[in-house]
XYZ file of N, CA, C and O in Angstrom:
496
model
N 104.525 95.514 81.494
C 105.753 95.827 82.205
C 105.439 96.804 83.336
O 104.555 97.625 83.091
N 106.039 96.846 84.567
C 105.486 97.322 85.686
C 106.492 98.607 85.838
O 107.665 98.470 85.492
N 105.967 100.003 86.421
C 106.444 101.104 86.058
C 106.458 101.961 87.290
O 105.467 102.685 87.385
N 107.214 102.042 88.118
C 106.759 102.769 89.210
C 107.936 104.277 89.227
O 109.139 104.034 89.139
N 107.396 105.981 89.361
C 107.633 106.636 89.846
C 107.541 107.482 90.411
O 106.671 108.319 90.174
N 108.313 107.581 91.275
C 108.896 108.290 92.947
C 109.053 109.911 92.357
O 109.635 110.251 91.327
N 108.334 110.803 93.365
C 108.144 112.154 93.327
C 108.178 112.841 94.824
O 107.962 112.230 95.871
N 108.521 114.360 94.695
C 108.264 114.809 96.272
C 109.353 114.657 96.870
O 109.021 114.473 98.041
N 111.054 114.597 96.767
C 111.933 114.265 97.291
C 112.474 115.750 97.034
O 112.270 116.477 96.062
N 113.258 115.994 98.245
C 113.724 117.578 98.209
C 114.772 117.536 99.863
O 114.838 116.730 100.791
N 115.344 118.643 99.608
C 115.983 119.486 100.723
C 115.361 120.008 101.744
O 114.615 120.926 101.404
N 115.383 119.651 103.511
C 114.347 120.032 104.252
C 115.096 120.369 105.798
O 115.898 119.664 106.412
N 114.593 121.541 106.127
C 115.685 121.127 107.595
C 115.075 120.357 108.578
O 113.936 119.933 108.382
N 115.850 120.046 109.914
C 115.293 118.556 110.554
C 113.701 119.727 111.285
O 113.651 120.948 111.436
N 112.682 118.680 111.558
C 111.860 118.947 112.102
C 110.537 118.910 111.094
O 109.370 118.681 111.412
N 111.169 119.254 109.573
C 110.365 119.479 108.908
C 109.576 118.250 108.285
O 109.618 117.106 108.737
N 108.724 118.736 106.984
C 107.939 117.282 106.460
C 107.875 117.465 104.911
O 107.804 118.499 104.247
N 107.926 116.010 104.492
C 107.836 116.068 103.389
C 107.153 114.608 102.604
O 107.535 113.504 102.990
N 106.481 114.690 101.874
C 105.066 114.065 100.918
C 105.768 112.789 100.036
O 105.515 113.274 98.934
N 106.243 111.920 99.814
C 106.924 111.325 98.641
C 105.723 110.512 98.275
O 105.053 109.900 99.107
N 105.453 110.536 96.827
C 104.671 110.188 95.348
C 105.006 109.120 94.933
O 106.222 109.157 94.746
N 104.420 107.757 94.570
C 104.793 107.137 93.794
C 103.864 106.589 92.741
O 103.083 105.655 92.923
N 104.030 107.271 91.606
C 102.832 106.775 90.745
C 103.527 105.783 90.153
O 104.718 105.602 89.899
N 101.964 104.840 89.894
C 102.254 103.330 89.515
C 101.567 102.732 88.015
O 100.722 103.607 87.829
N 101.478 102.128 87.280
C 101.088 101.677 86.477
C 100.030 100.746 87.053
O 100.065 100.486 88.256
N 98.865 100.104 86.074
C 98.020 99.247 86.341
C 99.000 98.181 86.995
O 99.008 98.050 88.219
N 99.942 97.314 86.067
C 100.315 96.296 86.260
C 101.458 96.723 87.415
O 101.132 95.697 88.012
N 102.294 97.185 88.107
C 102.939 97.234 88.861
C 101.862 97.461 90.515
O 102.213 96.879 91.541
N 100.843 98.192 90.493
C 100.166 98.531 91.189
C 99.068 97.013 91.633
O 98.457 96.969 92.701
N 99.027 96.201 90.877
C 97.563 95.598 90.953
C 98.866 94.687 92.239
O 98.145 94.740 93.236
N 99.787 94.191 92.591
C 100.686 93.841 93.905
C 100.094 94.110 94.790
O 99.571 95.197 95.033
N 100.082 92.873 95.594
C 98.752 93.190 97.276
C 99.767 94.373 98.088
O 99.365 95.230 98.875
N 100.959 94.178 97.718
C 101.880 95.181 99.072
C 102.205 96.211 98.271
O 102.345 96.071 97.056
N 102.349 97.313 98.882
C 103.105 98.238 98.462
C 104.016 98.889 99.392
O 103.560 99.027 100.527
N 105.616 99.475 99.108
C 106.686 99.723 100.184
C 107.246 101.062 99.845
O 107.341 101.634 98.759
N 107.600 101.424 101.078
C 108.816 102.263 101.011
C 110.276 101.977 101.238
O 110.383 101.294 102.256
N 111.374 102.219 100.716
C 112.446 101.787 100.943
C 113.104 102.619 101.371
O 112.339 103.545 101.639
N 114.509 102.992 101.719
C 115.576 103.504 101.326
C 117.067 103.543 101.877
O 117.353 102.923 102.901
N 118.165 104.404 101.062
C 119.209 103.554 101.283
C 120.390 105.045 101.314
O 120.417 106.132 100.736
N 121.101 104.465 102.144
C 121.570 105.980 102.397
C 123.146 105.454 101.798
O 123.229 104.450 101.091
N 124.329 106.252 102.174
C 125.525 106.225 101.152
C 125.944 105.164 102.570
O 125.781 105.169 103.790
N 126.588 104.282 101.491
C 127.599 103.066 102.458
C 126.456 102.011 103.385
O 126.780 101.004 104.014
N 125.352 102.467 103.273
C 123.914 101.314 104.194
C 123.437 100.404 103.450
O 123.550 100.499 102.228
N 122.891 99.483 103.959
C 122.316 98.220 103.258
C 120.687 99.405 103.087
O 120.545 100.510 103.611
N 119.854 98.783 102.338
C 118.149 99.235 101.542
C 117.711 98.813 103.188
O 118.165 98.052 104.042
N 116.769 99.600 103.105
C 116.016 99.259 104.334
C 115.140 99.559 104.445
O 114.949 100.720 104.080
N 113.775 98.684 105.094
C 112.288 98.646 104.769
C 111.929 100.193 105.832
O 112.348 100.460 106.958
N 111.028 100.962 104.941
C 110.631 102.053 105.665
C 109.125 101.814 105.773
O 108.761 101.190 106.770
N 108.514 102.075 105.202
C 106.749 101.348 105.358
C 106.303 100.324 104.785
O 107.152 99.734 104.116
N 105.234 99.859 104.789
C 104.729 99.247 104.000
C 103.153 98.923 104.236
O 102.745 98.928 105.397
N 102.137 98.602 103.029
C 100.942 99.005 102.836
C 100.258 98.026 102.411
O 100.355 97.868 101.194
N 99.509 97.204 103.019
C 98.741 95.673 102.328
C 97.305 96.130 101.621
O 96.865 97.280 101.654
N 96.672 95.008 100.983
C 95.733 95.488 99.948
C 94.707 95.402 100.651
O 93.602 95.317 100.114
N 94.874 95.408 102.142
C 93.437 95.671 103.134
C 93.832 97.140 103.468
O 92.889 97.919 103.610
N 94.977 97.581 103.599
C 95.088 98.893 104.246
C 95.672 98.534 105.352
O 95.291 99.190 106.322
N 96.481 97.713 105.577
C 96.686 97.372 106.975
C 98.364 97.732 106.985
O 98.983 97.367 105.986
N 99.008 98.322 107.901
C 100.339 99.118 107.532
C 101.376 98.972 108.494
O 101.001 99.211 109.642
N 102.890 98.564 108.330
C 103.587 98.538 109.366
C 105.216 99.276 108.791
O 105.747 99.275 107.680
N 105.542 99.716 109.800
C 106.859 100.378 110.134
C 107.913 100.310 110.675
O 107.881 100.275 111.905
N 109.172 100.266 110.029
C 110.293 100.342 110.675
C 110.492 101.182 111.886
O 110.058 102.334 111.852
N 110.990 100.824 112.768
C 110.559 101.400 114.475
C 111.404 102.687 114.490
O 111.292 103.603 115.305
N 112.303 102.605 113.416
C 112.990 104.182 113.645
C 112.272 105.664 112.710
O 112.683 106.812 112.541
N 110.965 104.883 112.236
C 110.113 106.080 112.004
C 108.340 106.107 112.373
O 107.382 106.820 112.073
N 108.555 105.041 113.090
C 106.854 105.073 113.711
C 106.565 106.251 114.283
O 107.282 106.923 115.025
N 105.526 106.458 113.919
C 104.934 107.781 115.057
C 105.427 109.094 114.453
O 105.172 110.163 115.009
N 106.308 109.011 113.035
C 106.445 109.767 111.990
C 106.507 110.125 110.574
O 106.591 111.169 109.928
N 106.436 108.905 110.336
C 106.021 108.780 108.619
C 105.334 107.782 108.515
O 105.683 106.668 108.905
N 103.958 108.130 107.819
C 102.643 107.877 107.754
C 102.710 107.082 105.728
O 103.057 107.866 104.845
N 102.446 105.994 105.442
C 101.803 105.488 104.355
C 100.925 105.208 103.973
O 100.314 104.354 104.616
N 100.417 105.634 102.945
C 98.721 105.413 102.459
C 98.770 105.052 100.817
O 99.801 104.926 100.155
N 97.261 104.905 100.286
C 97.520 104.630 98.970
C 96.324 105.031 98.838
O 95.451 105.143 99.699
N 96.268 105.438 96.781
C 94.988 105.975 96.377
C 94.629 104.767 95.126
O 95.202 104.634 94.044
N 93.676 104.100 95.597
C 93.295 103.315 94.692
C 92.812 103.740 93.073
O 93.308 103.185 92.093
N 91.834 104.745 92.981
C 91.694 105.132 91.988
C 92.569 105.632 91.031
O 92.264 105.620 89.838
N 94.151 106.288 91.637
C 95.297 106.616 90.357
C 96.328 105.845 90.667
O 97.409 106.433 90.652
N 96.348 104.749 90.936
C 97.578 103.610 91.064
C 98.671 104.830 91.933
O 99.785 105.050 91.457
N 98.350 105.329 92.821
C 99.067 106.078 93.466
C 99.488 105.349 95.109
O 98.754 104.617 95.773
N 100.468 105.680 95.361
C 100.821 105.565 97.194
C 101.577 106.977 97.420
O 101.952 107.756 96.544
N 101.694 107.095 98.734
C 102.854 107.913 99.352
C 103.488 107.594 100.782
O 103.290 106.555 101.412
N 104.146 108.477 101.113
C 104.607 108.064 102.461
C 104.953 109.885 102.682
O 105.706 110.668 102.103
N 103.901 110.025 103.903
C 104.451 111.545 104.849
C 105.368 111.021 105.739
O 105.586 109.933 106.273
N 105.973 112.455 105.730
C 107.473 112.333 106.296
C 107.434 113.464 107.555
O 107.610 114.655 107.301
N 107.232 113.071 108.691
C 106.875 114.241 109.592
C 108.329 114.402 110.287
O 109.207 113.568 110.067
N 108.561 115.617 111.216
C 109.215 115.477 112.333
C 110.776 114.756 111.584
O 111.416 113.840 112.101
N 111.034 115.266 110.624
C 112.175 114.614 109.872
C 113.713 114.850 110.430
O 114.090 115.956 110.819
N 114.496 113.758 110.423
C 116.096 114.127 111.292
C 116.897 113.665 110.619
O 116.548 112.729 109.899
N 118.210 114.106 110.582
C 119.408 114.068 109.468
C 119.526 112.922 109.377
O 120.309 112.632 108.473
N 118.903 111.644 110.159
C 119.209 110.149 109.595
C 118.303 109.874 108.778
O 118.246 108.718 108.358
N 117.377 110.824 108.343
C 116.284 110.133 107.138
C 117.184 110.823 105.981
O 116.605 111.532 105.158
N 118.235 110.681 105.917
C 118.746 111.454 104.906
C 118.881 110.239 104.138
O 119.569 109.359 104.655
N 118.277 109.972 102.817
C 118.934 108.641 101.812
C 118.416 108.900 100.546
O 118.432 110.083 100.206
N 117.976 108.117 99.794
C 117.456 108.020 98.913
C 116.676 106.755 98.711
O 117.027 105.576 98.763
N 115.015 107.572 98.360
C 113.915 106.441 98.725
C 113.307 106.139 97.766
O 113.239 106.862 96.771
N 112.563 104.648 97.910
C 112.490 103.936 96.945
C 111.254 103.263 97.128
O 111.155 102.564 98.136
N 109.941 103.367 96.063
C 109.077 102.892 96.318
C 109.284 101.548 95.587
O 110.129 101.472 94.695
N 108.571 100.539 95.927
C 108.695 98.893 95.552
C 107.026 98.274 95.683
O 106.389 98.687 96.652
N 106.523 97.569 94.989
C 106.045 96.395 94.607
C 106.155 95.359 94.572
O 107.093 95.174 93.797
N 105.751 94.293 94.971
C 105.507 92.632 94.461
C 106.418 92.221 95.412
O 107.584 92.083 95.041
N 106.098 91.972 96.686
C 106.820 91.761 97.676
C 106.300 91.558 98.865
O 105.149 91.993 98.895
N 106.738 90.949 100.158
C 106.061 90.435 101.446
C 105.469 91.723 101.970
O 105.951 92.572 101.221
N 104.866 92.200 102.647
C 104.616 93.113 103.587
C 104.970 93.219 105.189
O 104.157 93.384 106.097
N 106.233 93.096 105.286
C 106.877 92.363 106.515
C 108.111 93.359 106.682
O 109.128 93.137 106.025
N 108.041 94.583 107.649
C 109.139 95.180 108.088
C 110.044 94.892 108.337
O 110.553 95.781 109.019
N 110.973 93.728 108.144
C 111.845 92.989 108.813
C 113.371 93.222 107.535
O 113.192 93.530 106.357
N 114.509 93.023 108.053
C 115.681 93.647 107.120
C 115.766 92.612 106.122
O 115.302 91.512 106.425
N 116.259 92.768 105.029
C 116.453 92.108 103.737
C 115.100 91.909 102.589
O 115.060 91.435 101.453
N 114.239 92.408 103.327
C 112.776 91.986 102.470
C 113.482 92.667 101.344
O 113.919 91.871 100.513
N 113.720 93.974 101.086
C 114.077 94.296 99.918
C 114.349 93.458 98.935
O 113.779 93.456 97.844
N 115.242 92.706 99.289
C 115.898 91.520 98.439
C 114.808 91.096 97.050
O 115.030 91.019 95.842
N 113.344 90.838 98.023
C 112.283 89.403 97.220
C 111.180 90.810 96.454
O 110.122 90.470 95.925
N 111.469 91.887 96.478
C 110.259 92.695 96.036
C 110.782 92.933 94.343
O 111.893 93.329 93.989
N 109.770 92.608 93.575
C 109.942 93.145 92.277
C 110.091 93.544 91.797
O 110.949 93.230 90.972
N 109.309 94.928 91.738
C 109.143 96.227 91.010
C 109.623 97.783 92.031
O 109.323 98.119 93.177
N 110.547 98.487 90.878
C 111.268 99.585 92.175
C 110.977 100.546 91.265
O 110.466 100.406 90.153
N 111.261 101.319 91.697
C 110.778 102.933 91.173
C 112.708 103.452 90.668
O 113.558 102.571 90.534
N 112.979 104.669 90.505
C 114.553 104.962 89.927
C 114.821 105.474 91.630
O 115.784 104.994 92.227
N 114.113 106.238 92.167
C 114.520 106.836 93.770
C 114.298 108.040 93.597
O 114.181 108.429 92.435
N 114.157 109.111 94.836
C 113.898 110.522 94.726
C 114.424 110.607 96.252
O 113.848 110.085 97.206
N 115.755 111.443 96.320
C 116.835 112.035 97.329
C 116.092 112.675 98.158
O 115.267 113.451 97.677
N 116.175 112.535 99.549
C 115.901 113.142 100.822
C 116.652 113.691 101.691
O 117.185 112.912 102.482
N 116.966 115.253 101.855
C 118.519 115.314 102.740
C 118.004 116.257 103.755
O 117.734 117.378 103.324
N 117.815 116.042 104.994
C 117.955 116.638 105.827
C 119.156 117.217 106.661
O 120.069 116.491 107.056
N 119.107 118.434 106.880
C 119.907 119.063 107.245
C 119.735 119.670 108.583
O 118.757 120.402 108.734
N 120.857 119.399 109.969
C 120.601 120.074 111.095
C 120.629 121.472 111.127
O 120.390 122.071 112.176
């Protein structure tokens, strides 16, 4: 059974940065993609990174050039840095598994495995 959880979610004012964790199980982890999600109050889920099993990585255009995704092979680990942060990254984010690696809206839909979420609120 595939097990993913989300860590590193906190209160930050805009400008600032912050680390989000997602430890994974063997079986949720061994998924060629790995994602970031998230979903703010009244918004549809929406693809924030995502991480292929070459390392090869793409981004939703309203955080390129500020939140960075990587993964640690050896502890079924990923994250996503959160740089330069502004009151619209305010949601609650969601790491995911078993799914396209394709920034594009609705992917959420086809991905498998989700983590419970860990709250992000930026404040001006």
């Amino acid at each position: 059974q595939a097990k993913l959880v989300e860590s590193g979610g906190g209160s930050v004012q805009a400008g600032g940065s912050l680390k989000l964790s997602c430890a994974a199980n063997e079986y949720a982890y061994k998924s060629d993609c790995k994602a970031w999600f998230r979903q703010a109050p009244g918004k549809q889920r929406e693809g924030v990174a995502f991480i292929d099993v070459d390392g090869s990585t793409s981004y939703a255009d309203s955080v390129k050039g500020r939140f960075t995704i990587s993964k640690d092979n050896s502890n079924y680990t990923f994250y996503l840095q959160m740089n330069s942060l502004k009151p619209e990254d305010s949601a609650r984010y969601y790491c995911a598994t078993d799914g396209p690696c394709v920034a594009v809206p609705g992917t959420w839909e086809v991905f498998g495995y989700w983590g419970q979420g860990t709250q992000v609120t930026v404040s001006s």
